[in-house]
Amino acid sequence: MCTAINERCTRHIFGRTLDLECSLGEHVVITPRRAPLEFLHLPKKNEHPAIIGAAHLTSSAALYYDAMNEEGLCAAALSFPLECKYLPPTGS
């Protein structure tokens, strides 16, 4: 299980726990703005804010599980193994 906390006061604070007993091969990764982003079920994106976060690196992509972009958008890949259901993609 994972927990995320997001608070807005005079500044934006974002935190989470990563409750795993093994490493994900994590690295701190910075994706510069306008670096091409390729997706599995969506078109390639060439315009986007810069991103920094913790990610697992594959030969073709950085798989972020904690990240924030330069506009303040935060994301955390939380794990709910008994509560999750994946549906097929529904177009772009």
PDB file of C-alpha atoms in Angstrom:
ATOM      1  CA  MET A   1       0.000   0.000   0.000  1.00  0.00           C
ATOM      2  CA  CYS A   2       1.057   3.574  -0.617  1.00  0.00           C
ATOM      3  CA  THR A   3      -0.032   6.900   0.792  1.00  0.00           C
ATOM      4  CA  ALA A   4       0.215  10.335  -0.808  1.00  0.00           C
ATOM      5  CA  ILE A   5      -0.211  13.722   0.860  1.00  0.00           C
ATOM      6  CA  ASN A   6      -0.803  16.983  -0.942  1.00  0.00           C
ATOM      7  CA  GLU A   7      -1.110  20.301   0.886  1.00  0.00           C
ATOM      8  CA  ARG A   8      -1.441  23.830  -0.424  1.00  0.00           C
ATOM      9  CA  CYS A   9      -0.578  26.661   1.894  1.00  0.00           C
ATOM     10  CA  THR A  10       1.870  29.441   1.081  1.00  0.00           C
ATOM     11  CA  ARG A  11       3.797  26.884  -0.981  1.00  0.00           C
ATOM     12  CA  HIS A  12       2.975  23.525  -2.519  1.00  0.00           C
ATOM     13  CA  ILE A  13       4.056  20.459  -0.508  1.00  0.00           C
ATOM     14  CA  PHE A  14       3.788  16.951  -1.935  1.00  0.00           C
ATOM     15  CA  GLY A  15       4.932  13.721  -0.321  1.00  0.00           C
ATOM     16  CA  ARG A  16       4.280  10.013  -0.376  1.00  0.00           C
ATOM     17  CA  THR A  17       5.395   6.694   1.023  1.00  0.00           C
ATOM     18  CA  LEU A  18       6.691   3.904  -1.175  1.00  0.00           C
ATOM     19  CA  ASP A  19       6.010   0.851   0.953  1.00  0.00           C
ATOM     20  CA  LEU A  20       7.915  -1.819  -0.946  1.00  0.00           C
ATOM     21  CA  GLU A  21      10.454  -4.287   0.333  1.00  0.00           C
ATOM     22  CA  CYS A  22      12.450  -4.251  -2.903  1.00  0.00           C
ATOM     23  CA  SER A  23      14.097  -1.704  -5.162  1.00  0.00           C
ATOM     24  CA  LEU A  24      12.487  -0.584  -8.403  1.00  0.00           C
ATOM     25  CA  GLY A  25      15.875   0.359  -9.821  1.00  0.00           C
ATOM     26  CA  GLU A  26      14.971   3.956  -9.119  1.00  0.00           C
ATOM     27  CA  HIS A  27      16.818   6.975 -10.497  1.00  0.00           C
ATOM     28  CA  VAL A  28      16.238  10.711 -10.243  1.00  0.00           C
ATOM     29  CA  VAL A  29      15.268  11.684 -13.798  1.00  0.00           C
ATOM     30  CA  ILE A  30      14.819  15.095 -15.414  1.00  0.00           C
ATOM     31  CA  THR A  31      12.934  15.311 -18.710  1.00  0.00           C
ATOM     32  CA  PRO A  32      13.578  18.689 -20.348  1.00  0.00           C
ATOM     33  CA  ARG A  33      10.649  20.669 -21.729  1.00  0.00           C
ATOM     34  CA  ARG A  34       9.934  19.812 -25.339  1.00  0.00           C
ATOM     35  CA  ALA A  35      11.843  16.499 -25.195  1.00  0.00           C
ATOM     36  CA  PRO A  36       9.675  14.114 -27.264  1.00  0.00           C
ATOM     37  CA  LEU A  37       7.396  11.923 -25.138  1.00  0.00           C
ATOM     38  CA  GLU A  38       6.085   8.719 -26.695  1.00  0.00           C
ATOM     39  CA  PHE A  39       3.045   6.879 -25.346  1.00  0.00           C
ATOM     40  CA  LEU A  40       1.618   3.425 -25.892  1.00  0.00           C
ATOM     41  CA  HIS A  41      -1.953   4.452 -26.765  1.00  0.00           C
ATOM     42  CA  LEU A  42      -1.656   8.196 -27.432  1.00  0.00           C
ATOM     43  CA  PRO A  43       0.149  10.293 -30.043  1.00  0.00           C
ATOM     44  CA  LYS A  44       3.712  11.499 -29.463  1.00  0.00           C
ATOM     45  CA  LYS A  45       3.908  14.796 -27.532  1.00  0.00           C
ATOM     46  CA  ASN A  46       6.599  17.364 -28.339  1.00  0.00           C
ATOM     47  CA  GLU A  47       5.345  20.302 -26.238  1.00  0.00           C
ATOM     48  CA  HIS A  48       5.238  19.878 -22.450  1.00  0.00           C
ATOM     49  CA  PRO A  49       6.731  21.355 -19.261  1.00  0.00           C
ATOM     50  CA  ALA A  50       9.964  19.974 -17.804  1.00  0.00           C
ATOM     51  CA  ILE A  51       9.543  17.018 -15.415  1.00  0.00           C
ATOM     52  CA  ILE A  52      11.623  15.839 -12.448  1.00  0.00           C
ATOM     53  CA  GLY A  53      11.004  12.737 -10.396  1.00  0.00           C
ATOM     54  CA  ALA A  54      11.873   9.194  -9.407  1.00  0.00           C
ATOM     55  CA  ALA A  55      11.656   6.720 -12.260  1.00  0.00           C
ATOM     56  CA  HIS A  56      12.618   3.266 -13.409  1.00  0.00           C
ATOM     57  CA  LEU A  57      14.648   3.485 -16.620  1.00  0.00           C
ATOM     58  CA  THR A  58      13.972   1.125 -19.514  1.00  0.00           C
ATOM     59  CA  SER A  59      15.768   1.073 -22.850  1.00  0.00           C
ATOM     60  CA  SER A  60      13.082   3.321 -24.362  1.00  0.00           C
ATOM     61  CA  ALA A  61      11.469   5.331 -21.534  1.00  0.00           C
ATOM     62  CA  ALA A  62      11.621   6.715 -18.020  1.00  0.00           C
ATOM     63  CA  LEU A  63       8.729   5.186 -16.091  1.00  0.00           C
ATOM     64  CA  TYR A  64       8.023   7.848 -13.468  1.00  0.00           C
ATOM     65  CA  TYR A  65       6.345   6.788 -10.243  1.00  0.00           C
ATOM     66  CA  ASP A  66       6.854  10.073  -8.374  1.00  0.00           C
ATOM     67  CA  ALA A  67       7.134  13.252 -10.409  1.00  0.00           C
ATOM     68  CA  MET A  68       6.402  16.965 -10.607  1.00  0.00           C
ATOM     69  CA  ASN A  69       6.440  19.240 -13.613  1.00  0.00           C
ATOM     70  CA  GLU A  70       7.610  22.839 -13.672  1.00  0.00           C
ATOM     71  CA  GLU A  71       4.015  24.081 -13.484  1.00  0.00           C
ATOM     72  CA  GLY A  72       3.474  22.273 -10.155  1.00  0.00           C
ATOM     73  CA  LEU A  73       1.503  19.252 -11.361  1.00  0.00           C
ATOM     74  CA  CYS A  74       2.450  16.258  -9.172  1.00  0.00           C
ATOM     75  CA  ALA A  75       1.850  12.577  -9.790  1.00  0.00           C
ATOM     76  CA  ALA A  76       2.432   9.449  -7.753  1.00  0.00           C
ATOM     77  CA  ALA A  77       1.912   5.914  -8.988  1.00  0.00           C
ATOM     78  CA  LEU A  78       0.207   4.470  -5.932  1.00  0.00           C
ATOM     79  CA  SER A  79      -0.098   0.736  -5.405  1.00  0.00           C
ATOM     80  CA  PHE A  80      -3.459  -0.740  -4.472  1.00  0.00           C
ATOM     81  CA  PRO A  81      -2.937  -4.354  -5.616  1.00  0.00           C
ATOM     82  CA  LEU A  82      -6.275  -5.690  -4.346  1.00  0.00           C
ATOM     83  CA  GLU A  83      -8.377  -2.685  -5.369  1.00  0.00           C
ATOM     84  CA  CYS A  84      -7.291  -2.056  -8.945  1.00  0.00           C
ATOM     85  CA  LYS A  85      -8.936  -3.041 -12.223  1.00  0.00           C
ATOM     86  CA  TYR A  86      -7.403  -2.238 -15.617  1.00  0.00           C
ATOM     87  CA  LEU A  87      -9.745  -1.627 -18.538  1.00  0.00           C
ATOM     88  CA  PRO A  88      -8.733  -1.764 -22.199  1.00  0.00           C
ATOM     89  CA  PRO A  89      -7.776   1.612 -23.761  1.00  0.00           C
ATOM     90  CA  THR A  90     -10.656   3.564 -25.295  1.00  0.00           C
ATOM     91  CA  GLY A  91      -8.987   5.606 -28.057  1.00  0.00           C
ATOM     92  CA  SER A  92      -7.055   8.845 -27.941  1.00  0.00           C
TER      93      SER A  92
END
